[in-house]
Coordinates of C-alpha atoms in Angstrom, one line a residue:
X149 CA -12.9 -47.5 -41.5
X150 CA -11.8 -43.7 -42.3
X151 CA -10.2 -42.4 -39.1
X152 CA -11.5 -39.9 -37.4
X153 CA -9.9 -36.3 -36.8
X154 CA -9.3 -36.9 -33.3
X155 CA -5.8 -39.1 -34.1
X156 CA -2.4 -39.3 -33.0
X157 CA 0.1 -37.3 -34.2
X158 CA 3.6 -39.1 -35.7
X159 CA 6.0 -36.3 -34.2
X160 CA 6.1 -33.3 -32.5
X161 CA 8.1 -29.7 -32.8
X162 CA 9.5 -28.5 -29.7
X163 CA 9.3 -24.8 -29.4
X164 CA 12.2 -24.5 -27.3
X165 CA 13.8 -21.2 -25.7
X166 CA 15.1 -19.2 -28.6
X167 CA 14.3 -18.5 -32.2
X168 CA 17.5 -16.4 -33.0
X169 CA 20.4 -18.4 -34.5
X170 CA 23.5 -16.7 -32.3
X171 CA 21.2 -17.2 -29.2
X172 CA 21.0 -20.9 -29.6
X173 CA 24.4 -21.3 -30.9
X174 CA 25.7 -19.8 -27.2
X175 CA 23.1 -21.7 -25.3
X176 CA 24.3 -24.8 -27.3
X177 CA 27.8 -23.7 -25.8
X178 CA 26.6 -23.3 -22.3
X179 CA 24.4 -26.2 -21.9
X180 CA 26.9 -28.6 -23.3
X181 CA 29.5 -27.5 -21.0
X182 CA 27.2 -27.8 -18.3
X183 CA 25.7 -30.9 -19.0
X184 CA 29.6 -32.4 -19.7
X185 CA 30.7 -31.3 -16.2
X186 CA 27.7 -32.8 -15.0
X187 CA 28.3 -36.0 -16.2
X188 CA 32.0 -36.0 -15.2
X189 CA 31.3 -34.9 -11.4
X190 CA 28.7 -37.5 -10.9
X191 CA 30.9 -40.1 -12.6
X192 CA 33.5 -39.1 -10.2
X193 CA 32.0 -39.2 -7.6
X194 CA 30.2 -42.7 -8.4
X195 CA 33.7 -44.0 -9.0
X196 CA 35.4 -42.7 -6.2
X197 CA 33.0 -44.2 -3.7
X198 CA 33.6 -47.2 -5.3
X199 CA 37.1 -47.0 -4.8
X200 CA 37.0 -46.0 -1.2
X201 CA 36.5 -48.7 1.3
X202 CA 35.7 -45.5 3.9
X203 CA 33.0 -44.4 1.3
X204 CA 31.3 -47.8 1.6
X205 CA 28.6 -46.7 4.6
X206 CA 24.9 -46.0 3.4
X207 CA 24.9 -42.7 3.4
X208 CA 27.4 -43.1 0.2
X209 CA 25.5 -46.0 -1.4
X210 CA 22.2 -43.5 -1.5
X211 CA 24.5 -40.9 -3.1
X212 CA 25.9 -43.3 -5.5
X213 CA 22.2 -44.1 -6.5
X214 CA 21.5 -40.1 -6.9
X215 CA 24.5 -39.8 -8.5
X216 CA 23.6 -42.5 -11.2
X217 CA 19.9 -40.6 -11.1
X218 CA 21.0 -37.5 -11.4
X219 CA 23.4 -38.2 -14.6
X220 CA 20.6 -40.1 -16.7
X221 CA 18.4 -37.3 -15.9
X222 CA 20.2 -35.0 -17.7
X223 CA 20.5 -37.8 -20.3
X224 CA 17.0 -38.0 -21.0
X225 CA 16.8 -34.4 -21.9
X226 CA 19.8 -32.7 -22.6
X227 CA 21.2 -34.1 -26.1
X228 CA 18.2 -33.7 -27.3
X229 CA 18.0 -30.0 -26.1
X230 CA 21.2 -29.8 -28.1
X231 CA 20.7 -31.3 -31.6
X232 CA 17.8 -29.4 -31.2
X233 CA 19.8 -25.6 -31.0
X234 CA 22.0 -26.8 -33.9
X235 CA 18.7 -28.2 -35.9
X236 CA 16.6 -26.3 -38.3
X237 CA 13.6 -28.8 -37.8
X238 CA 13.4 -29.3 -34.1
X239 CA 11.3 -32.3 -34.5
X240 CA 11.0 -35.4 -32.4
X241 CA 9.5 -38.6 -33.1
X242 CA 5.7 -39.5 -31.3
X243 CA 7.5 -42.7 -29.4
X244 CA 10.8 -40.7 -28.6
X245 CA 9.0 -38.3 -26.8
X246 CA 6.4 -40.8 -25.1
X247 CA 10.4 -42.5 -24.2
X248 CA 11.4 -39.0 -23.0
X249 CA 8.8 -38.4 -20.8
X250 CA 8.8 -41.7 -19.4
X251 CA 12.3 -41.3 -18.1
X252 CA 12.7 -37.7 -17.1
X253 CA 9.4 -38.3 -15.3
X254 CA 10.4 -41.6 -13.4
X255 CA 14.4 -40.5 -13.0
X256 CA 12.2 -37.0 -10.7
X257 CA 10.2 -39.1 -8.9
X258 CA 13.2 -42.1 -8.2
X259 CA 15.3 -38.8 -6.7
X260 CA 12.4 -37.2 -4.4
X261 CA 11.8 -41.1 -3.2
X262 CA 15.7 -40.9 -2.5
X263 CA 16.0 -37.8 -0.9
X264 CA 13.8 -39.0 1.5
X265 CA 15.6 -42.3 2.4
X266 CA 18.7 -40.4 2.7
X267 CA 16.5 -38.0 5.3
X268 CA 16.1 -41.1 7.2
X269 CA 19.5 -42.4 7.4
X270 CA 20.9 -38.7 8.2
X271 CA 18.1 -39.0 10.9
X272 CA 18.5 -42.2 12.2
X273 CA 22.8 -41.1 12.4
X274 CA 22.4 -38.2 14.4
X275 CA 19.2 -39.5 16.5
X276 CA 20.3 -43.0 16.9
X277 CA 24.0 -43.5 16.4
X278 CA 25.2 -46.6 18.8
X279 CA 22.3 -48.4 16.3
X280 CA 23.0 -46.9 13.3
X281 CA 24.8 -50.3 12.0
X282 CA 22.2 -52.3 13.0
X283 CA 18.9 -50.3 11.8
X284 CA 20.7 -48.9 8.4
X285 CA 22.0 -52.6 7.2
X286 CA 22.8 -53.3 3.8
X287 CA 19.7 -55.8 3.6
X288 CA 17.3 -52.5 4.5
X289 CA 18.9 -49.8 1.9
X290 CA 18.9 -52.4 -0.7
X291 CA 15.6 -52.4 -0.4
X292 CA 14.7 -49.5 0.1
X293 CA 16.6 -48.6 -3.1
X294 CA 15.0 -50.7 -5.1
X295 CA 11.8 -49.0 -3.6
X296 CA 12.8 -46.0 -4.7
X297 CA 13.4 -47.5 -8.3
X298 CA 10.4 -49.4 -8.6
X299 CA 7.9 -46.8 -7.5
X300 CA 9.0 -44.1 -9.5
X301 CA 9.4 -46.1 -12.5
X302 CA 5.5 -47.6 -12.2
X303 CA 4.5 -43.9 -11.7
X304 CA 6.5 -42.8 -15.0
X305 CA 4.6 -45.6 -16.9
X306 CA 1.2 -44.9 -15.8
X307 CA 1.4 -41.5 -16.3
X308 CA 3.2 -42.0 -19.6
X309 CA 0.3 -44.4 -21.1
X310 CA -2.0 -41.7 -19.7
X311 CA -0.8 -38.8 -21.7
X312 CA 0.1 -40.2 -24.8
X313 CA -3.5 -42.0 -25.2
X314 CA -4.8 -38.9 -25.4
X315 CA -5.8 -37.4 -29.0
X316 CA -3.9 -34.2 -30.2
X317 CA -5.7 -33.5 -33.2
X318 CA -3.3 -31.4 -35.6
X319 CA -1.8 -30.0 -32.4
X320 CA 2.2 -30.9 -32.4
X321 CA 4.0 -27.9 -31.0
X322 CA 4.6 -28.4 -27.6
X323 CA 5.9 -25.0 -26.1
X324 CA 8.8 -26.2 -24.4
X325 CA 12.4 -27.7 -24.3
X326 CA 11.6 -31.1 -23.6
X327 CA 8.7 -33.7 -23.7
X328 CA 7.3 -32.5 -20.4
X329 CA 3.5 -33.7 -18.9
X330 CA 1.9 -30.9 -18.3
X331 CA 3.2 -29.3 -21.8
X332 CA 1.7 -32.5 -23.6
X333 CA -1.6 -32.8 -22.1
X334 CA -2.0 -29.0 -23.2
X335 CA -1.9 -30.2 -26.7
X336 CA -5.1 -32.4 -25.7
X337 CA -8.2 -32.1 -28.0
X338 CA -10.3 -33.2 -25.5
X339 CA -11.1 -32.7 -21.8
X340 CA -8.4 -33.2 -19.7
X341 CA -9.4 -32.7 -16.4
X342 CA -9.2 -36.7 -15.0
X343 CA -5.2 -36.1 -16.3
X344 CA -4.7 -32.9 -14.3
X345 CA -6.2 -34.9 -11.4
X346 CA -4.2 -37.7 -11.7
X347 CA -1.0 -35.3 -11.8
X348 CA -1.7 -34.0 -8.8
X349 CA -2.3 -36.8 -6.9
X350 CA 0.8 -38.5 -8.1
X351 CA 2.4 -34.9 -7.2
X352 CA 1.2 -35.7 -3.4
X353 CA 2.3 -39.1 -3.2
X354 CA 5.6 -39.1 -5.2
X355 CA 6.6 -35.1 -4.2
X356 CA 4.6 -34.2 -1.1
X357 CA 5.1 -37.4 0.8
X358 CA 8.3 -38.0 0.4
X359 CA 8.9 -34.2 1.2
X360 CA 7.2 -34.5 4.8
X361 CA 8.6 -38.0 5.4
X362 CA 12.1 -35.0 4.9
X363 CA 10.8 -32.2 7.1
X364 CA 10.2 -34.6 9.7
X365 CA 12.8 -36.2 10.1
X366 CA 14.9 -32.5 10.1
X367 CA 12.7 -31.6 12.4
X368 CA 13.8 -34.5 14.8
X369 CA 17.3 -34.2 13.6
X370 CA 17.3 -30.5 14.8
X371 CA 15.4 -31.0 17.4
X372 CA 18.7 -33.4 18.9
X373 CA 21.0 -31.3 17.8
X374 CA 20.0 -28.4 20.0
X375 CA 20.2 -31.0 23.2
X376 CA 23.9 -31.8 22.4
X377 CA 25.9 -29.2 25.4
X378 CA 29.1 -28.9 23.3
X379 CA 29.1 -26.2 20.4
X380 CA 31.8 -28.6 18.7
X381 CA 29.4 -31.3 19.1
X382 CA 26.5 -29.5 17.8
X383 CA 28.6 -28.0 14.5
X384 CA 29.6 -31.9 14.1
X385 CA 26.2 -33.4 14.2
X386 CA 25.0 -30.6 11.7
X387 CA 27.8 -31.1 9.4
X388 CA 27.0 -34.2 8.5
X389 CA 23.6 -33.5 7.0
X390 CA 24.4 -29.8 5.7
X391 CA 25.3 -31.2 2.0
X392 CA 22.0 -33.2 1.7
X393 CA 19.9 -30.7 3.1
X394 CA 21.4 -28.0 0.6
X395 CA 19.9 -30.6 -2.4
X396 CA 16.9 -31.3 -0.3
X397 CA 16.2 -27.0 -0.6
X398 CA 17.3 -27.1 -4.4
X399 CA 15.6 -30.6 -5.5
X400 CA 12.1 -30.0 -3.8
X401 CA 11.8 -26.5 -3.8
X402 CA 12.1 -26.1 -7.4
X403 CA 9.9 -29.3 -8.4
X404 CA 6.9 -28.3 -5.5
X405 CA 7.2 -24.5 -7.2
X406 CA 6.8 -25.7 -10.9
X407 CA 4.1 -29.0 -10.5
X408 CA 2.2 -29.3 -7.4
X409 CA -0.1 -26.1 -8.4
X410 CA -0.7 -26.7 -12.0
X411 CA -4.1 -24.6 -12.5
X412 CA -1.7 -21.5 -11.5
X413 CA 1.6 -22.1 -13.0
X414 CA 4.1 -19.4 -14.1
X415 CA 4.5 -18.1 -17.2
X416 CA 5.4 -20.0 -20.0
X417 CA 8.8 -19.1 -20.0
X418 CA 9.1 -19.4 -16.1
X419 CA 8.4 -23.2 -16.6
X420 CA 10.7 -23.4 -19.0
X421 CA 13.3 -22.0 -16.7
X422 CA 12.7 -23.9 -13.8
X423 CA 13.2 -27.3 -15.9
X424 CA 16.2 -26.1 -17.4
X425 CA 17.2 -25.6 -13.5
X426 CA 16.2 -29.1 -12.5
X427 CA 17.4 -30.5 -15.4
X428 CA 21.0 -29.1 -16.2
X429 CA 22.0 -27.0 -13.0
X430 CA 20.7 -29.4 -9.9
X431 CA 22.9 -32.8 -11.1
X432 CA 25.8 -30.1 -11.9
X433 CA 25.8 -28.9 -8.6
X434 CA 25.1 -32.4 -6.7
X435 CA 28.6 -33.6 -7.0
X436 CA 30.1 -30.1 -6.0
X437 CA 28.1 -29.9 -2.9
X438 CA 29.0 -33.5 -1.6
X439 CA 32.7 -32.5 -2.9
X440 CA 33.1 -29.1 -1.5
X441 CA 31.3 -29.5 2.2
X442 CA 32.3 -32.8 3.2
X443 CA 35.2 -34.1 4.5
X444 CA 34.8 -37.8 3.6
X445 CA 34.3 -36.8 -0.1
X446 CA 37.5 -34.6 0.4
X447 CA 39.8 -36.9 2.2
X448 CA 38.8 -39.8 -0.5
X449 CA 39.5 -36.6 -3.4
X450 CA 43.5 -36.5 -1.8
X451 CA 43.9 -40.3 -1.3
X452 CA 43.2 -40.7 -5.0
X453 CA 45.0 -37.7 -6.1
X454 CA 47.5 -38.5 -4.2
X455 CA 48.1 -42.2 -5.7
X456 CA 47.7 -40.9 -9.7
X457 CA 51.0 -38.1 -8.4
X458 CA 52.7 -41.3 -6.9
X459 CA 52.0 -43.0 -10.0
X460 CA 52.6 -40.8 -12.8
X461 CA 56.2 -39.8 -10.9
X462 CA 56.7 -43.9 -11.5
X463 CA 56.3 -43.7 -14.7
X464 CA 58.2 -40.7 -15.0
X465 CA 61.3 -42.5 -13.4

């Protein structure tokens, strides 16, 4: 049987950001930086709540979870993104990119699912605290991180098998830095309307939802707040949710601004921008913010410090 000329394609070129050689030689500079401090901040900080018996309460177990998220994330896309500025053909295999897509898109939806659950244990701390051993048990976050796991993932590989069964025709140059949906269902020789459809509802169930389930539970967490009578009481209460509500602004706000209104997206380059953000500087900037504004992190940061001094000056000895 002669195929048809609706058929898959065997590879695709990514367009990228930049056509000019010095341009993507610096970029190559930045982003590697970047993505390197990434990885070593998260690391840290996965590793240091491991060694902390202070740092083993729930609140740290989600952030070792976004931690680990947030590093494969960047993973997915960003050495890619790299050999590609260095590269001359910035090609990348059919089932590489159906692998990329897979995981950048289930890693998003695994960290919206988990800023949520960390919503409600923030909640249930400052609404509930004389229970907060007994409702946030290990049994319940283990589950509900597994939750968070699970439904992303099956989301990833539905929408995955959904894109990549679609024809492309001859079309292969996907206008962007990474195998991203919306940039691949363009390439679509066919109607895609039912895909667009099914992006947005999985953009109200795995973005929208989980944002709500956020606002109200700030909403109730606020609302408490303002009833505590001392001003040290109240700075105390909001302290402890001030570093998850600064990701909760950078981690929705960006991903409800690039996906939830696909027929009216921003410009070509805009989306490229906002993935870039999402994708290099929000998992950068997760281990500084849980570093920088609390006083767990910070107190676990000298302890540790404190032991390699002790034990270098040993070996000095």
């Amino acid at each position: 049987m002669e195929p048809k000329n609706e058929t898959w394609v065997h590879e695709f070129i990514l367009i990228g950001l930049s056509r000019d050689w010095d341009t993507q030689v610096s970029l190559f500079i930045l982003f590697l930086l970047m993505y390197l401090v990434t990885v070593l901040g998260n690391s840290l900080i996965i590793l240091l709540i491991r060694l902390d018996s202070r740092l083993h309460t729930p609140m740290y177990f989600f952030l070792t979870n976004l931690s680990l998220v947030d590093v494969s994330y960047a993973t997915s896309i960003v050495p890619q993104l790299l050999a590609h500025f260095l590269a001359a053909h910035k090609a990348i295999p059919f089932l590489s990119c159906a692998a990329q897509l897979f995981f950048s898109l289930g890693l998003g939806g695994i960290e919206f699912i988990l800023l949520a659950v960390m919503a409600y244990d923030r909640y249930v701390a400052v609404c509930d605290p004389l229970r907060y051993s007994v409702i946030m048990h290990a049994g319940l976050c283990l589950r509900l991180v597994i939750a968070s796991w699970v439904s992303g993932s099956i989301n990833s590989l539905v929408h995955t098998a959904i894109t990549f069964q679609l024809p492309m025709c001859t079309n292969k140059y996907i206008d962007h830095i990474a195998c991203e949906t919306l940039a691949v269902v363009r390439l679509a020789c066919v109607d895609t309307s039912s895909n667009k459809i099914a992006i947005m509802v999985s953009s109200i169930v795995l973005l929208m939802t989980p944002f709500f389930l956020v606002l109200l539970s700030y909403i109730q967490i606020i609302s408490t707040i303002l009833k505590i009578q001392s001003s040290e009481g109240r700075r105390k209460a909001f302290h402890t949710c001030a570093s998850h509500l600064t990701m909760v602004v950078l981690c929705y706000g960006m991903a409800i601004f690039t996906y939830i209104q696909p027929h009216s997206s921003p410009s070509v380059l805009q989306e490229k921008l906002m993935s870039l953000f999402y994708a290099i500087l929000t998992p950068m900037l997760n281990p500084m913010i849980y570093s920088l504004r609390n006083k767990e992190v910070k107190g676990a940061w000298q302890k540790l410090l404190g032991k390699i001094s002790g034990f270098t000056s040993k070996l000095a000895t």
